Structures are given as C-alpha cells and as structure tokens.
PDB file of C-alpha atoms in Angstrom:
ATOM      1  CA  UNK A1398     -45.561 -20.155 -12.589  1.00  0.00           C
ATOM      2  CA  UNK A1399     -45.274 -17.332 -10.137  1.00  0.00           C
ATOM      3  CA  UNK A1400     -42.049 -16.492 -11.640  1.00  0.00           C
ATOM      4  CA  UNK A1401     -43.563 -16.100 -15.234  1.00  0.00           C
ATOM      5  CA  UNK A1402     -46.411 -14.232 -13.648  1.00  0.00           C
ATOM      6  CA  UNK A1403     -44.060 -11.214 -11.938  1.00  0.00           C
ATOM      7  CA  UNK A1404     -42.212 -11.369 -14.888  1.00  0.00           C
ATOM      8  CA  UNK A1405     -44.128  -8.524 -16.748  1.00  0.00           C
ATOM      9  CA  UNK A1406     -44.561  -6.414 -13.847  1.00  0.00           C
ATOM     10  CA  UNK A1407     -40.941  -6.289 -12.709  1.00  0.00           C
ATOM     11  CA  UNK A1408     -40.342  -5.636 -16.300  1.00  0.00           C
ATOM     12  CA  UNK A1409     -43.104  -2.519 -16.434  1.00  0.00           C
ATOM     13  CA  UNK A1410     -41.261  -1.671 -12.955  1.00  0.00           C
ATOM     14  CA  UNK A1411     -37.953  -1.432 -14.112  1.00  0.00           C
ATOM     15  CA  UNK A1412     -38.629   0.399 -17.370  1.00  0.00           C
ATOM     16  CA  UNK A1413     -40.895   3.454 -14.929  1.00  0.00           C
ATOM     17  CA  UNK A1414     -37.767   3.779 -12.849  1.00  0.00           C
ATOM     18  CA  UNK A1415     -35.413   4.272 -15.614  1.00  0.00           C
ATOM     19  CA  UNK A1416     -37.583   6.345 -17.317  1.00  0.00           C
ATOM     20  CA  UNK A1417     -37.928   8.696 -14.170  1.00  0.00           C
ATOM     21  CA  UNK A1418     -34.859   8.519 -13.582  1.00  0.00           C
ATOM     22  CA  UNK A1419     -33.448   9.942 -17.105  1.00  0.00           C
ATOM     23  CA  UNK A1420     -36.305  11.822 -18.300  1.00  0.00           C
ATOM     24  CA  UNK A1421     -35.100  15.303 -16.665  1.00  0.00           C
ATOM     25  CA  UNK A1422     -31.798  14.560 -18.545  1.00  0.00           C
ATOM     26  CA  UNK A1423     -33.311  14.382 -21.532  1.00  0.00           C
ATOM     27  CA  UNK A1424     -35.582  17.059 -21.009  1.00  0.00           C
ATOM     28  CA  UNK A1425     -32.015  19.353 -20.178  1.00  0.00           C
ATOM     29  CA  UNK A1426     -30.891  18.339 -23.235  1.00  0.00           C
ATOM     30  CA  UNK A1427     -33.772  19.207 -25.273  1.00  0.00           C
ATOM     31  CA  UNK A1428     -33.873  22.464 -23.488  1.00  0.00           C
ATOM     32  CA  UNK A1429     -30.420  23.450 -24.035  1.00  0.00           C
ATOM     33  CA  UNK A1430     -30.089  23.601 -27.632  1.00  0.00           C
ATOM     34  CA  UNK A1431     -32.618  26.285 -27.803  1.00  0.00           C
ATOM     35  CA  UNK A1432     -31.181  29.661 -29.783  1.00  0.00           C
ATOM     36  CA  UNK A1433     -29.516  33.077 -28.302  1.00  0.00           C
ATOM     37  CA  UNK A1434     -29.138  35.378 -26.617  1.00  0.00           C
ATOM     38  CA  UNK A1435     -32.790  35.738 -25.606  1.00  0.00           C
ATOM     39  CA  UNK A1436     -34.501  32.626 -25.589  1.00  0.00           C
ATOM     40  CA  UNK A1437     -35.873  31.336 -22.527  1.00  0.00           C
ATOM     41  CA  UNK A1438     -37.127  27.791 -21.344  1.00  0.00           C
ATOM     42  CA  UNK A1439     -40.010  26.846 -24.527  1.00  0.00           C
ATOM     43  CA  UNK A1440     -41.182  23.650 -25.581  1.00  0.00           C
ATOM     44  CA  UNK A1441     -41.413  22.845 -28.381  1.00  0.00           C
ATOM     45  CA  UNK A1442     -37.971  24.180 -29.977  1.00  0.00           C
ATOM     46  CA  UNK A1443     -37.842  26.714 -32.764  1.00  0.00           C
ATOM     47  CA  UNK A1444     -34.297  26.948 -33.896  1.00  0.00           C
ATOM     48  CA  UNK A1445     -32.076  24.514 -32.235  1.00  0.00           C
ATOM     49  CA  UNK A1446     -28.703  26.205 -31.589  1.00  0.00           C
ATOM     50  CA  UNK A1447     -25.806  25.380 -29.358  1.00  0.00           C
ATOM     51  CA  UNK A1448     -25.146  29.051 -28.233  1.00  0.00           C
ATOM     52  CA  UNK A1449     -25.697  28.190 -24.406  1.00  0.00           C
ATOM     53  CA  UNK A1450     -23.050  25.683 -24.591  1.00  0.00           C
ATOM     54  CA  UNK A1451     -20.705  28.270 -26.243  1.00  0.00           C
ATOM     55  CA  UNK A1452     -22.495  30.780 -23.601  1.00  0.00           C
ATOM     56  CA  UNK A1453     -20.904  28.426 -20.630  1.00  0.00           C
ATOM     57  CA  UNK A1454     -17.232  29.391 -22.090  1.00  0.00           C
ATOM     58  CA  UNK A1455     -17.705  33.007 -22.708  1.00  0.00           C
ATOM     59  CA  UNK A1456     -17.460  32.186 -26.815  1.00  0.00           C
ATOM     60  CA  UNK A1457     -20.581  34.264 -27.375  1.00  0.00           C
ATOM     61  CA  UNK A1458     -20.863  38.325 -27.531  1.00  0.00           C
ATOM     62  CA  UNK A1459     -22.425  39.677 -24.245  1.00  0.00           C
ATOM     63  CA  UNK A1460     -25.810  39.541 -23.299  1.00  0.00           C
ATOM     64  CA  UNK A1461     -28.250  40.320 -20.587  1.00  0.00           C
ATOM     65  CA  UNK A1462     -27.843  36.692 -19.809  1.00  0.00           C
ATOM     66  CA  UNK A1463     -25.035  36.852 -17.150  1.00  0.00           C
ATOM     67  CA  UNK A1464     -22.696  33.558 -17.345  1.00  0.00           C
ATOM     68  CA  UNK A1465     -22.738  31.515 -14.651  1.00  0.00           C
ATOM     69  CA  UNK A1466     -20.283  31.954 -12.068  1.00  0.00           C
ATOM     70  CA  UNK A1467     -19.205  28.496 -11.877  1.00  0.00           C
ATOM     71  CA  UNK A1468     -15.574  29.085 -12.577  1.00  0.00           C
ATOM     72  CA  UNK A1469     -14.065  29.440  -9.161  1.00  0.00           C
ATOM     73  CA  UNK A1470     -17.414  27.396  -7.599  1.00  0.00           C
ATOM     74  CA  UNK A1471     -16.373  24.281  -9.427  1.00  0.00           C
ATOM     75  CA  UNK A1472     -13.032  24.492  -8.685  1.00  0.00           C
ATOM     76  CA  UNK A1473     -13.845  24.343  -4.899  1.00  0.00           C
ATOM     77  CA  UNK A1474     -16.391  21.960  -5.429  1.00  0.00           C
ATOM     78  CA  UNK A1475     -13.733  19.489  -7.219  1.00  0.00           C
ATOM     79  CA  UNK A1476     -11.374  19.955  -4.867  1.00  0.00           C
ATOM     80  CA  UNK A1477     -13.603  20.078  -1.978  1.00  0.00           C
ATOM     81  CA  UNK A1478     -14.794  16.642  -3.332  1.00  0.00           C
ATOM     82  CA  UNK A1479     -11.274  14.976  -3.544  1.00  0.00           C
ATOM     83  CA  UNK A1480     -10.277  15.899  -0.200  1.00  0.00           C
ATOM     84  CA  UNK A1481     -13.184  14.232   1.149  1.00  0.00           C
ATOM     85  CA  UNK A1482     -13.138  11.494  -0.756  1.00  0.00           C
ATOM     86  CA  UNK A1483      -9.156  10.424   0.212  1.00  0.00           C
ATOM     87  CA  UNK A1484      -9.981  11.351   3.858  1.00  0.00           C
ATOM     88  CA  UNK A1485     -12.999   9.700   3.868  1.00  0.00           C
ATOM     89  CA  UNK A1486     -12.215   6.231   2.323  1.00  0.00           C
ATOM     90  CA  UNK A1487      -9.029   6.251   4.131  1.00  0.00           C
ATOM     91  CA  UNK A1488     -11.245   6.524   7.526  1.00  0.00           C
ATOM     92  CA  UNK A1489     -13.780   4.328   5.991  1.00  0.00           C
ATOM     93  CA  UNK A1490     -10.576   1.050   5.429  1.00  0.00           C
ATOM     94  CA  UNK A1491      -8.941   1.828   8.202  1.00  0.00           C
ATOM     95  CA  UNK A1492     -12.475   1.527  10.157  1.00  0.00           C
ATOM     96  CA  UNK A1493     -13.553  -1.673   8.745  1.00  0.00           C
ATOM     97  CA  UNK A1494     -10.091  -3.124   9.041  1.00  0.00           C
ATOM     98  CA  UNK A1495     -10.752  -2.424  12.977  1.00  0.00           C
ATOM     99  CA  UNK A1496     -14.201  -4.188  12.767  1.00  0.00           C
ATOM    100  CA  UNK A1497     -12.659  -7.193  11.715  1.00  0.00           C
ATOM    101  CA  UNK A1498     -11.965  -8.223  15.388  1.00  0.00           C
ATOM    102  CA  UNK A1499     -14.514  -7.964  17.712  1.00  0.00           C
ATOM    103  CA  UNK A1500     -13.984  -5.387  20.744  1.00  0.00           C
ATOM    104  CA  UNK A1501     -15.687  -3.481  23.471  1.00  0.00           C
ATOM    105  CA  UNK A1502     -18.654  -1.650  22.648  1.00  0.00           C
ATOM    106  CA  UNK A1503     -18.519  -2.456  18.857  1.00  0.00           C
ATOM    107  CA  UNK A1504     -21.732  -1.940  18.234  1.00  0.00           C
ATOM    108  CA  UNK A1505     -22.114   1.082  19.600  1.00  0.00           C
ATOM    109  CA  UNK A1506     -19.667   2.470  17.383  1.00  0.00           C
ATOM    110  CA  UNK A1507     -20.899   0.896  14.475  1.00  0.00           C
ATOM    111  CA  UNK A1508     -24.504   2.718  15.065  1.00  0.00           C
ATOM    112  CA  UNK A1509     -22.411   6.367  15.930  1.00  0.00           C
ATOM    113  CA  UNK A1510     -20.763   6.274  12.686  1.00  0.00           C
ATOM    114  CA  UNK A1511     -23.844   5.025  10.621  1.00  0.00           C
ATOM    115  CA  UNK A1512     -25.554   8.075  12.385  1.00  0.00           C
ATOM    116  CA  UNK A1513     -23.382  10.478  10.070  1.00  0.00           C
ATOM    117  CA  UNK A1514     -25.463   9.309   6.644  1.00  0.00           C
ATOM    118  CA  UNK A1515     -28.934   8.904   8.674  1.00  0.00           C
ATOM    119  CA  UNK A1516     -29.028  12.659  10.182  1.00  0.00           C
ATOM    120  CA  UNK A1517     -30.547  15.526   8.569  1.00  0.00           C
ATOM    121  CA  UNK A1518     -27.948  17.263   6.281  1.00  0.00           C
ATOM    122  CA  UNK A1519     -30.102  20.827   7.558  1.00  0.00           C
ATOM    123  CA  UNK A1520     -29.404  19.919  10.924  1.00  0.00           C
ATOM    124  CA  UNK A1521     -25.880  18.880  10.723  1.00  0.00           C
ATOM    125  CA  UNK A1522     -24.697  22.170   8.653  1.00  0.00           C
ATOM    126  CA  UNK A1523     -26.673  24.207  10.858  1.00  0.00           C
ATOM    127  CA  UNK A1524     -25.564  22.620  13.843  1.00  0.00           C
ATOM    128  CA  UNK A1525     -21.776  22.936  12.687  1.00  0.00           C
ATOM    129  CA  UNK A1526     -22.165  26.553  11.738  1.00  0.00           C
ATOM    130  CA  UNK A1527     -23.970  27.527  15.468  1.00  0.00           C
ATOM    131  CA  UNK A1528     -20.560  25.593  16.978  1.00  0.00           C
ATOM    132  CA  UNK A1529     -18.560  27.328  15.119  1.00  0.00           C
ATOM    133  CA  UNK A1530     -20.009  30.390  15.633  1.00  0.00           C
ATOM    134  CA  UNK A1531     -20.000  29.794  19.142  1.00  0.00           C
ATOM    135  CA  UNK A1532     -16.514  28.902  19.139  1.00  0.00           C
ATOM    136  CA  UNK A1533     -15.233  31.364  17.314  1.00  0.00           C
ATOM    137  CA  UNK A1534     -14.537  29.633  14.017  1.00  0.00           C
ATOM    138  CA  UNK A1535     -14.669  31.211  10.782  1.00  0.00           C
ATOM    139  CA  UNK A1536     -16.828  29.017   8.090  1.00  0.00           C
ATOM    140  CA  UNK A1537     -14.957  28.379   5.432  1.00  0.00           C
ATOM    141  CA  UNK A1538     -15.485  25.666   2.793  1.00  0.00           C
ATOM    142  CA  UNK A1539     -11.998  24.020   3.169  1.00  0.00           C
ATOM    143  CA  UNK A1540     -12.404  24.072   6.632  1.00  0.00           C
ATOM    144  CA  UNK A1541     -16.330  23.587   8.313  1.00  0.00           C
ATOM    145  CA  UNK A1542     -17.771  22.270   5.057  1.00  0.00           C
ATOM    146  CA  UNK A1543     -15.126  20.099   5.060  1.00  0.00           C
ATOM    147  CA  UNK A1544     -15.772  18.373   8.432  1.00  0.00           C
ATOM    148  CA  UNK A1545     -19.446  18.314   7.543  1.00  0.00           C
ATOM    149  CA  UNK A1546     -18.842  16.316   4.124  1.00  0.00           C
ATOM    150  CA  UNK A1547     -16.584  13.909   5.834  1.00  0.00           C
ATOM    151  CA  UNK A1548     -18.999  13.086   8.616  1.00  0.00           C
ATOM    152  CA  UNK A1549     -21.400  12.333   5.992  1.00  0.00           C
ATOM    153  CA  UNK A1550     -19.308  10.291   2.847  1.00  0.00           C
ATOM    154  CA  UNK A1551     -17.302   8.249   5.708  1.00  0.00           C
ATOM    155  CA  UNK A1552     -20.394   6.213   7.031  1.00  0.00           C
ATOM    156  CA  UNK A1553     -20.996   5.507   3.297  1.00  0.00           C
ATOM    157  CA  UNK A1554     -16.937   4.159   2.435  1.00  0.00           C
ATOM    158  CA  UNK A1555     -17.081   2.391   5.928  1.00  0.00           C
ATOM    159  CA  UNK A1556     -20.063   0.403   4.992  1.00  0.00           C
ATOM    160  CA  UNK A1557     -19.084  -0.323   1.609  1.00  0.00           C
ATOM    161  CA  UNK A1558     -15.746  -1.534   2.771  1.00  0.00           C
ATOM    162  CA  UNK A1559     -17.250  -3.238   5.685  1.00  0.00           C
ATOM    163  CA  UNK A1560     -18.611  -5.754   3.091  1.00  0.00           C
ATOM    164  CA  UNK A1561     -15.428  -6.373   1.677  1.00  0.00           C
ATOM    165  CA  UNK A1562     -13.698  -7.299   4.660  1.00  0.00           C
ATOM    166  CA  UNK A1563     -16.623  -9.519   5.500  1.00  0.00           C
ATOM    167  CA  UNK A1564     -16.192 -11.645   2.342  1.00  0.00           C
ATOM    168  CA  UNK A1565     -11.911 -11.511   2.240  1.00  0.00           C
ATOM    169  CA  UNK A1566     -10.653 -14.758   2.865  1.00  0.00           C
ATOM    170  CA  UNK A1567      -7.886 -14.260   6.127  1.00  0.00           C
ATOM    171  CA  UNK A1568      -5.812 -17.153   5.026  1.00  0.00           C
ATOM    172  CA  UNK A1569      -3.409 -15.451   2.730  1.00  0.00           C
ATOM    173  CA  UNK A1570      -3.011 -12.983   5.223  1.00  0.00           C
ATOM    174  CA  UNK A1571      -1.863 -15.437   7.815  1.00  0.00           C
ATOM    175  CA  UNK A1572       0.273 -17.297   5.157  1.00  0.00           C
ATOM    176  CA  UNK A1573       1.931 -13.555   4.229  1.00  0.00           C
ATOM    177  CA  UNK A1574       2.459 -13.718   8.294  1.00  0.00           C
ATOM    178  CA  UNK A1575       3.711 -17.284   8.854  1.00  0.00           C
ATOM    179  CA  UNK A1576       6.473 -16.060   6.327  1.00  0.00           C
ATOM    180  CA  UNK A1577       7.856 -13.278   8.267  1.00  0.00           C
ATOM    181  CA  UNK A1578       6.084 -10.237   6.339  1.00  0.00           C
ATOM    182  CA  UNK A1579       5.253  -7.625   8.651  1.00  0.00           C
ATOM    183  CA  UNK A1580       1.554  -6.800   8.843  1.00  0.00           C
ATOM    184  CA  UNK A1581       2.093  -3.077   7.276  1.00  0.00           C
ATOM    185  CA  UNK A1582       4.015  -4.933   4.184  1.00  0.00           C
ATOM    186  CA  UNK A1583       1.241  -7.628   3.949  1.00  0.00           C
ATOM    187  CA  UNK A1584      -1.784  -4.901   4.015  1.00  0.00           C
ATOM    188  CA  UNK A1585       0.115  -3.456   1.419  1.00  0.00           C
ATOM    189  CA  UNK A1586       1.670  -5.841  -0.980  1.00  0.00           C
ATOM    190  CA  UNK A1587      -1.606  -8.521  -0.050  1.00  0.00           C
ATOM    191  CA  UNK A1588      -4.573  -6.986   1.302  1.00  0.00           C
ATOM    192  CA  UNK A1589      -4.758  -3.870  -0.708  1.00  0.00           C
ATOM    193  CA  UNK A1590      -4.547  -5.192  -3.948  1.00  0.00           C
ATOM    194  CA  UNK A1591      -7.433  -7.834  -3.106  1.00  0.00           C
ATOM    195  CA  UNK A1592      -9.510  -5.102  -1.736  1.00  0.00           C
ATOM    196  CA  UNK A1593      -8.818  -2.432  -4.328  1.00  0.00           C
ATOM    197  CA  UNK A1594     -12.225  -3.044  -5.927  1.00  0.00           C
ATOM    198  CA  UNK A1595     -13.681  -2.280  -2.631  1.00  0.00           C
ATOM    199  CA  UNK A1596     -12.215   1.084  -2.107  1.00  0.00           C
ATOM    200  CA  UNK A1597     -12.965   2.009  -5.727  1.00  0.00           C
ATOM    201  CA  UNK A1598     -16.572   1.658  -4.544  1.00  0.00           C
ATOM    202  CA  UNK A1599     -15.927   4.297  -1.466  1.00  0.00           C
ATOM    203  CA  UNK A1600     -14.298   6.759  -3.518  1.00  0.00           C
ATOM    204  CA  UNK A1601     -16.684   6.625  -6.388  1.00  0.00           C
ATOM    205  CA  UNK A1602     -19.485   7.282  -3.541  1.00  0.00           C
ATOM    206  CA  UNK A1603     -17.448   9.613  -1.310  1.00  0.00           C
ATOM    207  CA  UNK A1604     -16.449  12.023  -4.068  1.00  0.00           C
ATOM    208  CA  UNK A1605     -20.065  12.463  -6.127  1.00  0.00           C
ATOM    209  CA  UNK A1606     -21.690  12.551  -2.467  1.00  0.00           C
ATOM    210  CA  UNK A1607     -19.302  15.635  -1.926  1.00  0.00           C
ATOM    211  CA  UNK A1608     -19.682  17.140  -5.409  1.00  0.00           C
ATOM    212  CA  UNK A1609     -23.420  17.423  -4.921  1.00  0.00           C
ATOM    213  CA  UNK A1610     -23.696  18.138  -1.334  1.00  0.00           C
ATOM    214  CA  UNK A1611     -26.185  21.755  -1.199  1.00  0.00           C
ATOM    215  CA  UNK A1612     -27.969  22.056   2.679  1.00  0.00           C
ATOM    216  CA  UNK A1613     -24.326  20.606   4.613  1.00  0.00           C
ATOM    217  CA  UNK A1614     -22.562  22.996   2.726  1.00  0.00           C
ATOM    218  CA  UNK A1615     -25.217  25.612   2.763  1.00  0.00           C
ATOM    219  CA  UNK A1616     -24.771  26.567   6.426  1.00  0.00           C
ATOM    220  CA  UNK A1617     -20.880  25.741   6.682  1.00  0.00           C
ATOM    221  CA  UNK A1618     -19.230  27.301   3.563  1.00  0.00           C
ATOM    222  CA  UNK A1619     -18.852  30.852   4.418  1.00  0.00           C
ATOM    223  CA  UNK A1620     -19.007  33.661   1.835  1.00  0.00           C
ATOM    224  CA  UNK A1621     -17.827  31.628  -1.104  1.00  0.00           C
ATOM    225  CA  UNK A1622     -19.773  29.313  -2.482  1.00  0.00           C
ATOM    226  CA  UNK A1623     -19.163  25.941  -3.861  1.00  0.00           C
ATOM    227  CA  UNK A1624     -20.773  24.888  -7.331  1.00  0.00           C
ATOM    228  CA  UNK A1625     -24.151  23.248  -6.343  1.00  0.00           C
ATOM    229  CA  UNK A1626     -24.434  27.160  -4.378  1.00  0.00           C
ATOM    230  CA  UNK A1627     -23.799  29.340  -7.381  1.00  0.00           C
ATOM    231  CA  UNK A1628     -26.478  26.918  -9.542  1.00  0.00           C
ATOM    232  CA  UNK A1629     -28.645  27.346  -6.492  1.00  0.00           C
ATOM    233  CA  UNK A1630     -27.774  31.323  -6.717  1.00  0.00           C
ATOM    234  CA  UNK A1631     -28.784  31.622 -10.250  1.00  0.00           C
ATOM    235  CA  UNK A1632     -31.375  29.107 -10.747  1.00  0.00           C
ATOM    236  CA  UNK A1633     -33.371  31.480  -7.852  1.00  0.00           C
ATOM    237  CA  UNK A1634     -33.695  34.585  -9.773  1.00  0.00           C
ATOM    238  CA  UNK A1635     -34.609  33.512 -13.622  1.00  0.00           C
ATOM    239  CA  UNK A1636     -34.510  30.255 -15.413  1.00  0.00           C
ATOM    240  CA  UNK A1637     -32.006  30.482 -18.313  1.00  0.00           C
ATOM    241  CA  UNK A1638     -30.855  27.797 -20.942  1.00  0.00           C
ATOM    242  CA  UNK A1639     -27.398  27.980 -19.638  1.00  0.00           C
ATOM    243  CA  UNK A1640     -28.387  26.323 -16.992  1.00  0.00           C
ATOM    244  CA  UNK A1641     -29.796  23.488 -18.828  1.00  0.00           C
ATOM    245  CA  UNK A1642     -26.618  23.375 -20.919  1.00  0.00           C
ATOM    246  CA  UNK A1643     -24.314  22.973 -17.558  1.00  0.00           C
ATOM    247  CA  UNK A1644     -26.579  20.571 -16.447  1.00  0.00           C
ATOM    248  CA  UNK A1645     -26.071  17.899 -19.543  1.00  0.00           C
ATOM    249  CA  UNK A1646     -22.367  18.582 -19.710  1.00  0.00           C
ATOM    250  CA  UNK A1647     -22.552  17.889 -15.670  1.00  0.00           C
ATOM    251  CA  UNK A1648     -24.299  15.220 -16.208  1.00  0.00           C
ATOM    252  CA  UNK A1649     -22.121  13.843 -18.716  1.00  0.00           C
ATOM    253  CA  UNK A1650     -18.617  14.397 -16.151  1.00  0.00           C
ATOM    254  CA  UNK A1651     -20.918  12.265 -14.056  1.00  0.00           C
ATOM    255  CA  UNK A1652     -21.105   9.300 -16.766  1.00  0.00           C
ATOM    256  CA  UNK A1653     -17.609   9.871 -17.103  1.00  0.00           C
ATOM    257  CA  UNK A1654     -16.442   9.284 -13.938  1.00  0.00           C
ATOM    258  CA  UNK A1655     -18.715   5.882 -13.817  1.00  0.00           C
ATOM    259  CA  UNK A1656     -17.087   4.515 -17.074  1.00  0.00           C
ATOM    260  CA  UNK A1657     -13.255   5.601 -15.532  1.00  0.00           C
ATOM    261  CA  UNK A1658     -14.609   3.791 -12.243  1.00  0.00           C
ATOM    262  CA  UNK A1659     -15.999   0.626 -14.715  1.00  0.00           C
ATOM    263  CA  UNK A1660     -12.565   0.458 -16.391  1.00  0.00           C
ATOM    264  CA  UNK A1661     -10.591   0.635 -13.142  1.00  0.00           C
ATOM    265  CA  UNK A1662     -12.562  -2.091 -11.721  1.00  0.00           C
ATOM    266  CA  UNK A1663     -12.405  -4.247 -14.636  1.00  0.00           C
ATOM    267  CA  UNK A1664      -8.493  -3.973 -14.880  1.00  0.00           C
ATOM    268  CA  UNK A1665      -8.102  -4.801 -10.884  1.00  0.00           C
ATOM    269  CA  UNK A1666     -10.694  -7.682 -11.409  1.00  0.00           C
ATOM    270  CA  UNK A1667      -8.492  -8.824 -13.860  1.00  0.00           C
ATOM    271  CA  UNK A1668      -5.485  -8.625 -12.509  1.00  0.00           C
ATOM    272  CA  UNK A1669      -7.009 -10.477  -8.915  1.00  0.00           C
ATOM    273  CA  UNK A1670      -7.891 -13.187 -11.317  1.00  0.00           C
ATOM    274  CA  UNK A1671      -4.266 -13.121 -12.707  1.00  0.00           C
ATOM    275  CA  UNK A1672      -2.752 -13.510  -9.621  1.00  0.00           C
ATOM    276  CA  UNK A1673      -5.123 -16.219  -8.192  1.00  0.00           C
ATOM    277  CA  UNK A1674      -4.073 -18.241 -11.512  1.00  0.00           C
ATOM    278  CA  UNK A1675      -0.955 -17.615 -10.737  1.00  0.00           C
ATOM    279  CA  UNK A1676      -1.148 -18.930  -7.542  1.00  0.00           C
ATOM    280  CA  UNK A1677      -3.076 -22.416  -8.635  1.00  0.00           C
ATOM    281  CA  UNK A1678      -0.337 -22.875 -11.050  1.00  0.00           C
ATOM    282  CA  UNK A1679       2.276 -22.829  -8.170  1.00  0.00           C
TER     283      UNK A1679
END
C-alpha cells in the first residue's frame, strides 16, 4: 500500500530531476543553430543554420565574432585531465589496497584524505597560489594546477575503490599465495583484473572532475589558461552562439566518454564472469 502510494511521486520526482538536469542542453542546442555572422542569443529561431558549428573550426569568412580560443586551452585541459586522472587513481588503488589492513591512526588518515573533496575549491587554489608565491614557485598549469586537481580527484578514486576492496573476496588471493606467486604477480595477474571495473569508476570520475575544474585552477594556472578559463574569458564580455555550439559538441565528448566507459565495463564484466565459469568448471 505505501509502496503503491510513493509510487507516483518518486515517479513525478525522477522525471523534475531529469528534466533539470537536461533542459540547459537542450536549450544549447536550440540556441546554436541560430544563423551568421550576426545573430545573437533569440528565442524563438528565425533561420536555423549551423554556421556556429562551422564558426568553432574557422570554416566560415571572418567576422566581428572572434573564435574562441579553445585550441591550445583544450589541449591543456585534456592533458591536464589525463595526468590527473593516472596519478590520481593510481594513489586512489594503491590507498585502498593499504586500508585493507587495519593500522595506526587509520582513521585519521581516512578523514585527511576525504578532506581534499570536502574543502572549498576557492580556498584550496588560493591557498596553493599564496604558497607558491611565498615560496617562490611559478604557477603553472602542469605544475600548481596540477597538485591542486590531484588533491581533489584522489579522495574521489580512493573512495570509489575503497568499496571495491571492501566487497573482493581475499580467498583467491591467498590461494594465488599458497601457490608460490609473489604478491606483485598476484595483484597483477589476480587482483587487477577482478578490480578493473573499480578503477574504471576512478578514472571516469578523476578525469571529467579535472576537465571541468574552473576556481582550483583559477588561482593556480598561471598566464595560460586551461579550457573551462578561456569559456569563462569569453562568456564575460558578450554572449555569442559559438558558445552554445561548443557547449553541445562538449557535451556530446562527455556522452562519449560515458558510452566508451559503459563498453569497457561491460567487456571486463564479461570477461570476470568468463573466468569465474572457468573456474567452476575446473
């Protein structure tokens, strides 16, 4: 009875959220198929065009419209973003692989490195770029922002693979042990492959965390700026349908990256179940 009862509201729920949550998209990509070179942000559309998307690529004749200077910003963002997510969800196994014994003053270091996702990202770039300042340090965004986007994606893979360790089943590692395999061969050959799903899970979240990081980065990058900085750059001075264009085709790298990520897990799902058969059968 109560269950039919909250039926209709969890239902009413659930369809507000996902409507909030993917109206601005589809208010981008209404707003980005307006017509060129000189229309601005209307409602409804006139003449739908895809010149802003051919604006983005420089396939259009020039305009007072700048383009956007995303070029060299995204390539610094991607590769800002898979630097910090290897060194993060490295950090973030090799963490949880330590929490699986219990040790002096555990908790205590469980709480310092949850503190990395629960401070302030204001107060943590502006508190790395007065250190570094003090020290001497030149800001860069390979170097400062770096640090900054590390202390904040590793709490997030730690956590994640926290919860795999804390459902793995030890007994195949202490069978891979009772047979002589040394304990770097049995992570490797045993443990990784059974905890592979896990780790796709902290590098999804470590790399999109560090892809659209703006107020760690905004203090710690220096004079060049990363992507969500030259948006942030732009989108200050006028509002232009190129922006709305970059955001649906960012949008859509986003969705991209979630349905490489779905297949990936899918295929080492599979394969777990493949070798637990496999191991039944024997």
């Amino acid at each position: 009875m109560i269950r039919s009862a909250l039926r209709w509201p969890l239902a009413a729920f659930t369809g507000l959220f996902l409507f909030f949550l993917y109206a601005p998209f589809g208010v981008l990509g209404i707003l980005s198929f307006q017509s060129g070179p000189e229309g601005g942000p209307q409602f409804p559309i006139i003449h739908w065009s895809t010149y802003w998307y051919r604006h983005l690529f420089g396939l259009t004749p020039p305009s007072r419209v700048a383009p956007l200077p995303i070029g060299d910003a995204l390539v610094r963002s991607l590769t800002l973003a898979f630097l910090t997510m290897v060194t993060a969800t490295v950090l973030g196994v090799i963490s949880a692989q330590a929490f699986r014994e219990k040790f002096r003053f555990s908790g205590v270091v469980f709480y310092l490195i949850v503190l990395g996702m629960i401070v302030p990202g204001v107060l943590v770039g502006l508190g790395t770029a007065l250190l570094a300042n003090h020290l001497g340090v030149a800001r860069h965004w390979w170097s400062t922002s770096f640090v900054t986007h590390v202390v904040y994606t590793f709490p997030f893979a730690f956590l994640v693979m926290l919860a795999i360790f804390n459902r793995f089943d030890r007994s195949v590692e202490e069978a891979s042990w009772s047979l002589g395999v040394s304990p770097f061969r049995t992570f490797n050959k045993v443990t990784l492959p059974l905890i592979f799903p896990g780790v796709l899970s902290a590098m999804l979240f470590a790399f999109t965390l560090s892809y659209d990081e703006f107020p760690r980065t905004l203090f710690t990058a220096g004079g060049a700026q990363t992507l969500p900085l030259a948006i942030y750059g732009t989108f200050s001075i006028e509002i232009h349908p190129n922006i709305f264009a970059f955001g649906v085709l960012t949008t859509l790298f986003s969705f991209a990256l979630l349905a490489v990520y779905g297949l990936l897990m899918a295929l080492s799902v599979r394969r777990a179940r493949r070798v637990a058969i496999q191991e039944d059968v024997r």
